[in-house]
Structure formats: C-alpha cells, structure tokens
Amino acid sequence: MRFAVLALLAALCFVSTSCVQSSVSSDAKDAKADSIAALKALIKKDVMEENESCPMNLENGVIYTSVEYDEDANTVTYKYMVDNFDNLDGGDGALKEALLSALAEACDNDDSIAFFKAVADTGTNLAYRYSTNDDYREIVIKPSDLESHLSQLQK
C-alpha cells in the first residue's frame, strides 16, 4: 500500500508543474557541501599531523613511512616499508579483515572515531600500501567496508 501511494505521488509530481522544482533547497545543498568540506578539512588536518610522526619503526621489520591524503582521488594512503610479504600471508581478504579489526580496536578516543566517521561520510577510501624494494601490495578499504564496522568504533 505504501509503495502504491509513493508511486502515485511520483506520477503526480511528473504531471504537476509545481513539482518540477527540486525538493531540496539550495540552502540545504550548500549546507551539505559545507559539511563535506569541513569533514575533508578534518581528514586533511589529521593526515598532516599523523605524517609528522613518520617514519616510525614498528614490529617485525615494518617501517611506517608516511600517510597521504589525495583529495582528488578521495583516498588516504598509509605507506609501509617491509622486508618481505611473509607477514602479509592469508590473502588480501584476510588482510583486509585484519585491518578492519585493527581499526576498530585502535579507535579508543573521540578524535579517532571522528576521523573514521569523516572518512566514511565523505566516501573516502583508505589504502594500505606495503612496499619492499622490488614490489608493493595495496589493500583498499572502501567507505562501505568502514561503515559496516562503525558500530564497533563507537565502544
């Protein structure tokens, strides 16, 4: 029944000249654009601050070399240097799940939760690039993957 009412309203909207105008005002569109711009500014600021702590020696011969935000590609890329890919066994799917679990565990404060919400809300991808001297492996976490884990981020 509800679908029939919606279909009828949609049909009336196409017939009626008063429904030709967008139901979303330009003020609402501007507010959304401002909100997205503010979230992207938060991402950019956090990435710049994080990058200041690089390079960082981690466990098992892994060096966290840098993090970058490419606003045009809408991607934050975390770059790591590794001796080899031995610690990355299990395939990309298993590594992606491990990364998502690690993100959920790492979100222990409001700032990190706000960052990952901004990433999800702006449709930003998270790329984790593991490089050796000869090769690299990259795992991409899409916003939809992150959104499915947001409930874990809100401990």
Short mmCIF file of N, CA and C in Angstrom, two decimals:
data_model
loop_
_atom_site.label_atom_id
_atom_site.label_comp_id
_atom_site.label_asym_id
_atom_site.label_seq_id
_atom_site.Cartn_x
_atom_site.Cartn_y
_atom_site.Cartn_z
N MET A 1 0.83 -1.19 0.00
CA MET A 1 0.00 0.00 0.00
C MET A 1 0.87 1.25 0.00
N ARG A 2 1.92 1.28 0.86
CA ARG A 2 2.78 2.44 0.94
C ARG A 2 3.48 2.68 -0.40
N PHE A 3 3.91 1.59 -1.07
CA PHE A 3 4.56 1.72 -2.36
C PHE A 3 3.60 2.33 -3.38
N ALA A 4 2.33 1.92 -3.34
CA ALA A 4 1.34 2.46 -4.28
C ALA A 4 1.16 3.95 -4.07
N VAL A 5 1.13 4.40 -2.82
CA VAL A 5 0.99 5.83 -2.53
C VAL A 5 2.20 6.59 -3.04
N LEU A 6 3.40 6.06 -2.81
CA LEU A 6 4.60 6.71 -3.29
C LEU A 6 4.63 6.78 -4.81
N ALA A 7 4.21 5.71 -5.46
CA ALA A 7 4.17 5.69 -6.92
C ALA A 7 3.18 6.72 -7.44
N LEU A 8 2.03 6.84 -6.77
CA LEU A 8 1.03 7.83 -7.17
C LEU A 8 1.58 9.24 -7.00
N LEU A 9 2.25 9.51 -5.88
CA LEU A 9 2.83 10.83 -5.66
C LEU A 9 3.90 11.14 -6.70
N ALA A 10 4.68 10.15 -7.05
CA ALA A 10 5.71 10.35 -8.06
C ALA A 10 5.08 10.66 -9.42
N ALA A 11 4.01 9.95 -9.75
CA ALA A 11 3.32 10.20 -11.02
C ALA A 11 2.72 11.59 -11.04
N LEU A 12 2.12 12.00 -9.94
CA LEU A 12 1.54 13.34 -9.86
C LEU A 12 2.63 14.40 -9.96
N CYS A 13 3.77 14.13 -9.43
CA CYS A 13 4.87 15.08 -9.47
C CYS A 13 5.32 15.32 -10.90
N PHE A 14 5.34 14.28 -11.72
CA PHE A 14 5.74 14.45 -13.12
C PHE A 14 4.69 15.24 -13.89
N VAL A 15 3.44 15.10 -13.53
CA VAL A 15 2.36 15.79 -14.23
C VAL A 15 2.27 17.24 -13.78
N SER A 16 2.44 17.47 -12.51
CA SER A 16 2.28 18.81 -11.95
C SER A 16 3.51 19.65 -12.22
N THR A 17 3.29 20.89 -12.68
CA THR A 17 4.42 21.78 -12.92
C THR A 17 5.02 22.28 -11.62
N SER A 18 4.28 22.26 -10.54
CA SER A 18 4.81 22.75 -9.27
C SER A 18 5.82 21.78 -8.68
N CYS A 19 5.84 20.53 -9.13
CA CYS A 19 6.78 19.55 -8.60
C CYS A 19 8.06 19.49 -9.42
N VAL A 20 8.17 20.29 -10.47
CA VAL A 20 9.35 20.26 -11.30
C VAL A 20 10.57 20.77 -10.52
N GLN A 21 10.34 21.69 -9.59
CA GLN A 21 11.43 22.22 -8.79
C GLN A 21 11.94 21.15 -7.85
N SER A 22 13.20 21.23 -7.56
CA SER A 22 13.82 20.27 -6.65
C SER A 22 13.24 20.47 -5.26
N SER A 23 13.04 19.35 -4.56
CA SER A 23 12.53 19.45 -3.19
C SER A 23 13.61 19.83 -2.22
N VAL A 24 14.86 19.79 -2.66
CA VAL A 24 15.96 20.17 -1.80
C VAL A 24 16.35 21.60 -2.15
N SER A 25 16.26 22.48 -1.19
CA SER A 25 16.58 23.88 -1.44
C SER A 25 18.07 24.05 -1.65
N SER A 26 18.43 25.16 -2.28
CA SER A 26 19.85 25.41 -2.50
C SER A 26 20.57 25.63 -1.17
N ASP A 27 19.86 26.13 -0.16
CA ASP A 27 20.47 26.29 1.16
C ASP A 27 20.86 24.95 1.75
N ALA A 28 20.00 23.94 1.60
CA ALA A 28 20.30 22.61 2.11
C ALA A 28 21.48 22.01 1.35
N LYS A 29 21.53 22.23 0.03
CA LYS A 29 22.66 21.74 -0.75
C LYS A 29 23.95 22.42 -0.32
N ASP A 30 23.88 23.74 -0.10
CA ASP A 30 25.06 24.48 0.35
C ASP A 30 25.53 24.00 1.72
N ALA A 31 24.57 23.72 2.61
CA ALA A 31 24.92 23.25 3.94
C ALA A 31 25.60 21.89 3.86
N LYS A 32 25.11 21.02 2.98
CA LYS A 32 25.72 19.70 2.82
C LYS A 32 27.13 19.84 2.25
N ALA A 33 27.29 20.71 1.26
CA ALA A 33 28.62 20.93 0.67
C ALA A 33 29.58 21.49 1.72
N ASP A 34 29.09 22.41 2.55
CA ASP A 34 29.92 22.97 3.62
C ASP A 34 30.31 21.89 4.62
N SER A 35 29.37 21.01 4.92
CA SER A 35 29.63 19.92 5.85
C SER A 35 30.69 18.97 5.30
N ILE A 36 30.57 18.61 4.03
CA ILE A 36 31.56 17.74 3.38
C ILE A 36 32.92 18.42 3.37
N ALA A 37 32.95 19.72 3.05
CA ALA A 37 34.21 20.46 3.03
C ALA A 37 34.85 20.47 4.43
N ALA A 38 34.04 20.63 5.47
CA ALA A 38 34.56 20.62 6.84
C ALA A 38 35.12 19.24 7.20
N LEU A 39 34.43 18.18 6.78
CA LEU A 39 34.91 16.83 7.06
C LEU A 39 36.21 16.55 6.31
N LYS A 40 36.32 17.01 5.07
CA LYS A 40 37.55 16.83 4.31
C LYS A 40 38.70 17.62 4.94
N ALA A 41 38.39 18.80 5.47
CA ALA A 41 39.42 19.59 6.16
C ALA A 41 39.91 18.85 7.40
N LEU A 42 38.99 18.19 8.12
CA LEU A 42 39.37 17.39 9.29
C LEU A 42 40.29 16.24 8.87
N ILE A 43 39.95 15.56 7.78
CA ILE A 43 40.78 14.46 7.29
C ILE A 43 42.17 14.99 6.93
N LYS A 44 42.21 16.09 6.19
CA LYS A 44 43.49 16.66 5.77
C LYS A 44 44.35 17.04 6.97
N LYS A 45 43.75 17.67 7.97
CA LYS A 45 44.47 18.08 9.18
C LYS A 45 45.01 16.86 9.93
N ASP A 46 44.18 15.85 10.11
CA ASP A 46 44.61 14.64 10.83
C ASP A 46 45.73 13.92 10.08
N VAL A 47 45.64 13.87 8.76
CA VAL A 47 46.67 13.20 7.97
C VAL A 47 47.99 13.97 8.08
N MET A 48 47.94 15.28 8.01
CA MET A 48 49.16 16.08 8.14
C MET A 48 49.81 15.87 9.51
N GLU A 49 48.99 15.85 10.57
CA GLU A 49 49.53 15.64 11.92
C GLU A 49 50.12 14.23 12.05
N GLU A 50 49.45 13.25 11.50
CA GLU A 50 49.93 11.87 11.56
C GLU A 50 51.24 11.72 10.80
N ASN A 51 51.33 12.38 9.65
CA ASN A 51 52.52 12.27 8.82
C ASN A 51 53.76 12.85 9.51
N GLU A 52 53.55 13.80 10.43
CA GLU A 52 54.67 14.39 11.16
C GLU A 52 55.39 13.38 12.04
N SER A 53 54.70 12.31 12.44
CA SER A 53 55.33 11.29 13.28
C SER A 53 56.06 10.22 12.47
N CYS A 54 56.04 10.33 11.17
CA CYS A 54 56.69 9.36 10.29
C CYS A 54 58.09 9.82 9.93
N PRO A 55 59.00 8.91 9.65
CA PRO A 55 58.84 7.45 9.66
C PRO A 55 58.86 6.92 11.09
N MET A 56 58.26 5.77 11.25
CA MET A 56 58.15 5.15 12.57
C MET A 56 58.46 3.65 12.42
N ASN A 57 59.41 3.17 13.21
CA ASN A 57 59.73 1.74 13.21
C ASN A 57 58.67 0.99 14.01
N LEU A 58 58.07 0.01 13.38
CA LEU A 58 57.07 -0.82 14.04
C LEU A 58 57.66 -2.20 14.27
N GLU A 59 56.84 -3.16 14.62
CA GLU A 59 57.30 -4.53 14.87
C GLU A 59 57.63 -5.27 13.58
N ASN A 60 58.43 -6.33 13.72
CA ASN A 60 58.71 -7.28 12.64
C ASN A 60 59.32 -6.63 11.39
N GLY A 61 60.16 -5.63 11.57
CA GLY A 61 60.83 -5.01 10.44
C GLY A 61 59.94 -4.15 9.57
N VAL A 62 58.85 -3.67 10.09
CA VAL A 62 57.93 -2.82 9.33
C VAL A 62 58.21 -1.36 9.70
N ILE A 63 58.32 -0.53 8.69
CA ILE A 63 58.51 0.91 8.90
C ILE A 63 57.30 1.63 8.32
N TYR A 64 56.64 2.41 9.15
CA TYR A 64 55.52 3.24 8.73
C TYR A 64 56.16 4.50 8.15
N THR A 65 56.17 4.62 6.83
CA THR A 65 56.94 5.68 6.18
C THR A 65 56.18 6.99 6.04
N SER A 66 54.90 6.93 5.72
CA SER A 66 54.15 8.17 5.54
C SER A 66 52.66 7.88 5.37
N VAL A 67 51.89 8.95 5.43
CA VAL A 67 50.46 8.88 5.13
C VAL A 67 50.14 10.11 4.28
N GLU A 68 49.31 9.91 3.27
CA GLU A 68 48.96 10.99 2.35
C GLU A 68 47.46 11.02 2.12
N TYR A 69 46.95 12.22 1.87
CA TYR A 69 45.54 12.38 1.52
C TYR A 69 45.48 12.99 0.13
N ASP A 70 44.98 12.23 -0.82
CA ASP A 70 44.77 12.71 -2.18
C ASP A 70 43.29 13.06 -2.30
N GLU A 71 43.01 14.35 -2.19
CA GLU A 71 41.62 14.79 -2.19
C GLU A 71 40.95 14.52 -3.55
N ASP A 72 41.72 14.64 -4.64
CA ASP A 72 41.15 14.38 -5.96
C ASP A 72 40.74 12.92 -6.12
N ALA A 73 41.58 12.01 -5.63
CA ALA A 73 41.27 10.58 -5.69
C ALA A 73 40.41 10.15 -4.51
N ASN A 74 40.22 11.05 -3.55
CA ASN A 74 39.43 10.79 -2.35
C ASN A 74 39.94 9.55 -1.62
N THR A 75 41.27 9.54 -1.39
CA THR A 75 41.92 8.39 -0.78
C THR A 75 42.99 8.84 0.22
N VAL A 76 42.98 8.21 1.38
CA VAL A 76 44.06 8.34 2.35
C VAL A 76 44.91 7.09 2.19
N THR A 77 46.21 7.29 1.93
CA THR A 77 47.12 6.16 1.72
C THR A 77 48.15 6.10 2.83
N TYR A 78 48.14 4.99 3.54
CA TYR A 78 49.13 4.71 4.58
C TYR A 78 50.22 3.88 3.92
N LYS A 79 51.48 4.33 4.04
CA LYS A 79 52.58 3.65 3.36
C LYS A 79 53.52 3.01 4.37
N TYR A 80 53.82 1.76 4.11
CA TYR A 80 54.70 0.97 4.97
C TYR A 80 55.81 0.36 4.12
N MET A 81 56.99 0.27 4.69
CA MET A 81 58.10 -0.44 4.06
C MET A 81 58.29 -1.73 4.83
N VAL A 82 58.34 -2.86 4.12
CA VAL A 82 58.52 -4.16 4.75
C VAL A 82 59.70 -4.87 4.08
N ASP A 83 60.34 -5.78 4.83
CA ASP A 83 61.44 -6.56 4.27
C ASP A 83 60.92 -7.52 3.20
N ASN A 84 59.77 -8.13 3.51
CA ASN A 84 59.15 -9.08 2.59
C ASN A 84 57.67 -9.17 2.94
N PHE A 85 56.94 -9.93 2.17
CA PHE A 85 55.50 -10.05 2.38
C PHE A 85 55.11 -11.25 3.25
N ASP A 86 56.09 -11.87 3.90
CA ASP A 86 55.81 -13.07 4.71
C ASP A 86 54.76 -12.81 5.79
N ASN A 87 54.78 -11.64 6.42
CA ASN A 87 53.82 -11.33 7.48
C ASN A 87 52.46 -10.92 6.94
N LEU A 88 52.34 -10.86 5.63
CA LEU A 88 51.08 -10.46 5.00
C LEU A 88 50.37 -11.66 4.36
N ASP A 89 50.71 -12.85 4.82
CA ASP A 89 50.10 -14.06 4.28
C ASP A 89 48.61 -14.10 4.61
N GLY A 90 47.89 -14.93 3.88
CA GLY A 90 46.47 -15.12 4.14
C GLY A 90 45.61 -14.50 3.06
N GLY A 91 46.21 -13.83 2.10
CA GLY A 91 45.44 -13.22 1.02
C GLY A 91 44.92 -11.85 1.39
N ASP A 92 44.54 -11.12 0.37
CA ASP A 92 44.08 -9.75 0.58
C ASP A 92 42.80 -9.67 1.40
N GLY A 93 41.91 -10.64 1.24
CA GLY A 93 40.66 -10.64 2.01
C GLY A 93 40.91 -10.77 3.50
N ALA A 94 41.80 -11.69 3.85
CA ALA A 94 42.14 -11.88 5.27
C ALA A 94 42.86 -10.66 5.82
N LEU A 95 43.73 -10.07 5.01
CA LEU A 95 44.44 -8.88 5.46
C LEU A 95 43.48 -7.71 5.64
N LYS A 96 42.54 -7.59 4.74
CA LYS A 96 41.54 -6.52 4.84
C LYS A 96 40.72 -6.66 6.13
N GLU A 97 40.29 -7.87 6.43
CA GLU A 97 39.54 -8.11 7.67
C GLU A 97 40.39 -7.81 8.90
N ALA A 98 41.66 -8.18 8.84
CA ALA A 98 42.57 -7.89 9.96
C ALA A 98 42.74 -6.39 10.13
N LEU A 99 42.82 -5.66 9.02
CA LEU A 99 42.94 -4.20 9.10
C LEU A 99 41.68 -3.57 9.69
N LEU A 100 40.53 -4.04 9.26
CA LEU A 100 39.27 -3.52 9.80
C LEU A 100 39.15 -3.79 11.30
N SER A 101 39.55 -4.97 11.72
CA SER A 101 39.53 -5.29 13.15
C SER A 101 40.51 -4.41 13.93
N ALA A 102 41.68 -4.19 13.33
CA ALA A 102 42.67 -3.33 13.99
C ALA A 102 42.17 -1.90 14.09
N LEU A 103 41.45 -1.42 13.06
CA LEU A 103 40.88 -0.07 13.12
C LEU A 103 39.87 0.05 14.25
N ALA A 104 39.04 -0.97 14.38
CA ALA A 104 38.03 -0.96 15.44
C ALA A 104 38.69 -0.91 16.81
N GLU A 105 39.77 -1.68 16.99
CA GLU A 105 40.46 -1.71 18.28
C GLU A 105 41.23 -0.42 18.54
N ALA A 106 41.73 0.21 17.47
CA ALA A 106 42.54 1.43 17.62
C ALA A 106 41.70 2.66 17.94
N CYS A 107 40.41 2.58 17.70
CA CYS A 107 39.55 3.74 17.94
C CYS A 107 39.14 3.77 19.40
N ASP A 108 40.03 4.34 20.20
CA ASP A 108 39.78 4.37 21.64
C ASP A 108 39.55 5.79 22.16
N ASN A 109 39.37 6.74 21.23
CA ASN A 109 39.08 8.10 21.67
C ASN A 109 38.18 8.80 20.65
N ASP A 110 37.61 9.91 21.07
CA ASP A 110 36.67 10.63 20.22
C ASP A 110 37.30 11.15 18.93
N ASP A 111 38.58 11.54 18.99
CA ASP A 111 39.25 12.06 17.79
C ASP A 111 39.37 11.00 16.70
N SER A 112 39.78 9.80 17.08
CA SER A 112 39.93 8.76 16.07
C SER A 112 38.56 8.33 15.53
N ILE A 113 37.57 8.28 16.38
CA ILE A 113 36.21 7.95 15.92
C ILE A 113 35.72 9.02 14.95
N ALA A 114 35.96 10.30 15.27
CA ALA A 114 35.55 11.39 14.40
C ALA A 114 36.24 11.31 13.04
N PHE A 115 37.53 10.93 13.06
CA PHE A 115 38.27 10.79 11.80
C PHE A 115 37.64 9.72 10.91
N PHE A 116 37.39 8.54 11.47
CA PHE A 116 36.86 7.45 10.66
C PHE A 116 35.42 7.71 10.23
N LYS A 117 34.65 8.43 11.03
CA LYS A 117 33.31 8.83 10.60
C LYS A 117 33.41 9.80 9.44
N ALA A 118 34.36 10.74 9.51
CA ALA A 118 34.56 11.69 8.41
C ALA A 118 34.96 10.96 7.14
N VAL A 119 35.83 9.98 7.27
CA VAL A 119 36.25 9.17 6.12
C VAL A 119 35.03 8.49 5.49
N ALA A 120 34.20 7.88 6.31
CA ALA A 120 33.01 7.19 5.80
C ALA A 120 32.02 8.18 5.20
N ASP A 121 31.78 9.30 5.89
CA ASP A 121 30.78 10.27 5.43
C ASP A 121 31.18 10.99 4.14
N THR A 122 32.47 11.09 3.87
CA THR A 122 32.92 11.75 2.65
C THR A 122 33.19 10.76 1.52
N GLY A 123 33.01 9.49 1.79
CA GLY A 123 33.23 8.49 0.76
C GLY A 123 34.71 8.28 0.44
N THR A 124 35.54 8.51 1.42
CA THR A 124 36.99 8.41 1.23
C THR A 124 37.46 6.96 1.40
N ASN A 125 38.33 6.53 0.52
CA ASN A 125 38.94 5.20 0.61
C ASN A 125 40.16 5.26 1.52
N LEU A 126 40.44 4.17 2.19
CA LEU A 126 41.68 4.02 2.96
C LEU A 126 42.51 2.98 2.23
N ALA A 127 43.72 3.36 1.84
CA ALA A 127 44.62 2.42 1.15
C ALA A 127 45.81 2.16 2.05
N TYR A 128 46.16 0.90 2.18
CA TYR A 128 47.32 0.48 2.96
C TYR A 128 48.31 -0.14 1.98
N ARG A 129 49.42 0.58 1.76
CA ARG A 129 50.42 0.14 0.78
C ARG A 129 51.65 -0.38 1.50
N TYR A 130 51.93 -1.66 1.27
CA TYR A 130 53.09 -2.32 1.84
C TYR A 130 54.10 -2.52 0.72
N SER A 131 55.28 -1.91 0.87
CA SER A 131 56.29 -1.96 -0.19
C SER A 131 57.55 -2.66 0.28
N THR A 132 58.15 -3.40 -0.65
CA THR A 132 59.51 -3.91 -0.47
C THR A 132 60.36 -3.08 -1.44
N ASN A 133 61.62 -3.43 -1.57
CA ASN A 133 62.47 -2.72 -2.53
C ASN A 133 62.03 -2.99 -3.96
N ASP A 134 61.37 -4.13 -4.20
CA ASP A 134 61.04 -4.55 -5.56
C ASP A 134 59.56 -4.49 -5.93
N ASP A 135 58.69 -4.50 -4.94
CA ASP A 135 57.27 -4.70 -5.22
C ASP A 135 56.43 -4.00 -4.15
N TYR A 136 55.14 -4.00 -4.35
CA TYR A 136 54.24 -3.49 -3.33
C TYR A 136 52.93 -4.26 -3.38
N ARG A 137 52.23 -4.18 -2.29
CA ARG A 137 50.89 -4.76 -2.15
C ARG A 137 50.02 -3.70 -1.53
N GLU A 138 48.82 -3.51 -2.07
CA GLU A 138 47.93 -2.47 -1.55
C GLU A 138 46.56 -3.06 -1.25
N ILE A 139 46.08 -2.76 -0.07
CA ILE A 139 44.75 -3.17 0.36
C ILE A 139 43.91 -1.91 0.49
N VAL A 140 42.75 -1.89 -0.13
CA VAL A 140 41.88 -0.72 -0.09
C VAL A 140 40.64 -1.05 0.72
N ILE A 141 40.37 -0.18 1.68
CA ILE A 141 39.14 -0.29 2.46
C ILE A 141 38.20 0.80 1.96
N LYS A 142 37.10 0.37 1.41
CA LYS A 142 36.11 1.30 0.87
C LYS A 142 35.23 1.84 2.00
N PRO A 143 34.61 2.99 1.78
CA PRO A 143 33.74 3.55 2.82
C PRO A 143 32.65 2.58 3.27
N SER A 144 32.13 1.79 2.35
CA SER A 144 31.08 0.83 2.73
C SER A 144 31.63 -0.23 3.69
N ASP A 145 32.89 -0.63 3.48
CA ASP A 145 33.53 -1.58 4.40
C ASP A 145 33.67 -0.95 5.78
N LEU A 146 34.08 0.30 5.79
CA LEU A 146 34.28 1.00 7.06
C LEU A 146 32.96 1.23 7.78
N GLU A 147 31.94 1.62 7.04
CA GLU A 147 30.63 1.87 7.64
C GLU A 147 30.10 0.63 8.35
N SER A 148 30.36 -0.53 7.78
CA SER A 148 29.86 -1.76 8.42
C SER A 148 30.56 -2.01 9.75
N HIS A 149 31.69 -1.37 9.97
CA HIS A 149 32.42 -1.53 11.23
C HIS A 149 32.28 -0.32 12.16
N LEU A 150 31.52 0.70 11.74
CA LEU A 150 31.40 1.90 12.57
C LEU A 150 30.79 1.62 13.94
N SER A 151 29.91 0.66 14.01
CA SER A 151 29.31 0.34 15.31
C SER A 151 30.38 -0.16 16.28
N GLN A 152 31.39 -0.84 15.76
CA GLN A 152 32.50 -1.29 16.60
C GLN A 152 33.36 -0.09 17.02
N LEU A 153 33.39 0.94 16.19
CA LEU A 153 34.20 2.12 16.50
C LEU A 153 33.60 2.94 17.65
N GLN A 154 32.33 2.74 17.93
CA GLN A 154 31.65 3.51 18.97
C GLN A 154 31.51 2.69 20.23
N LYS A 155 32.63 2.32 20.80
CA LYS A 155 32.62 1.48 22.01
C LYS A 155 32.00 2.20 23.17
#
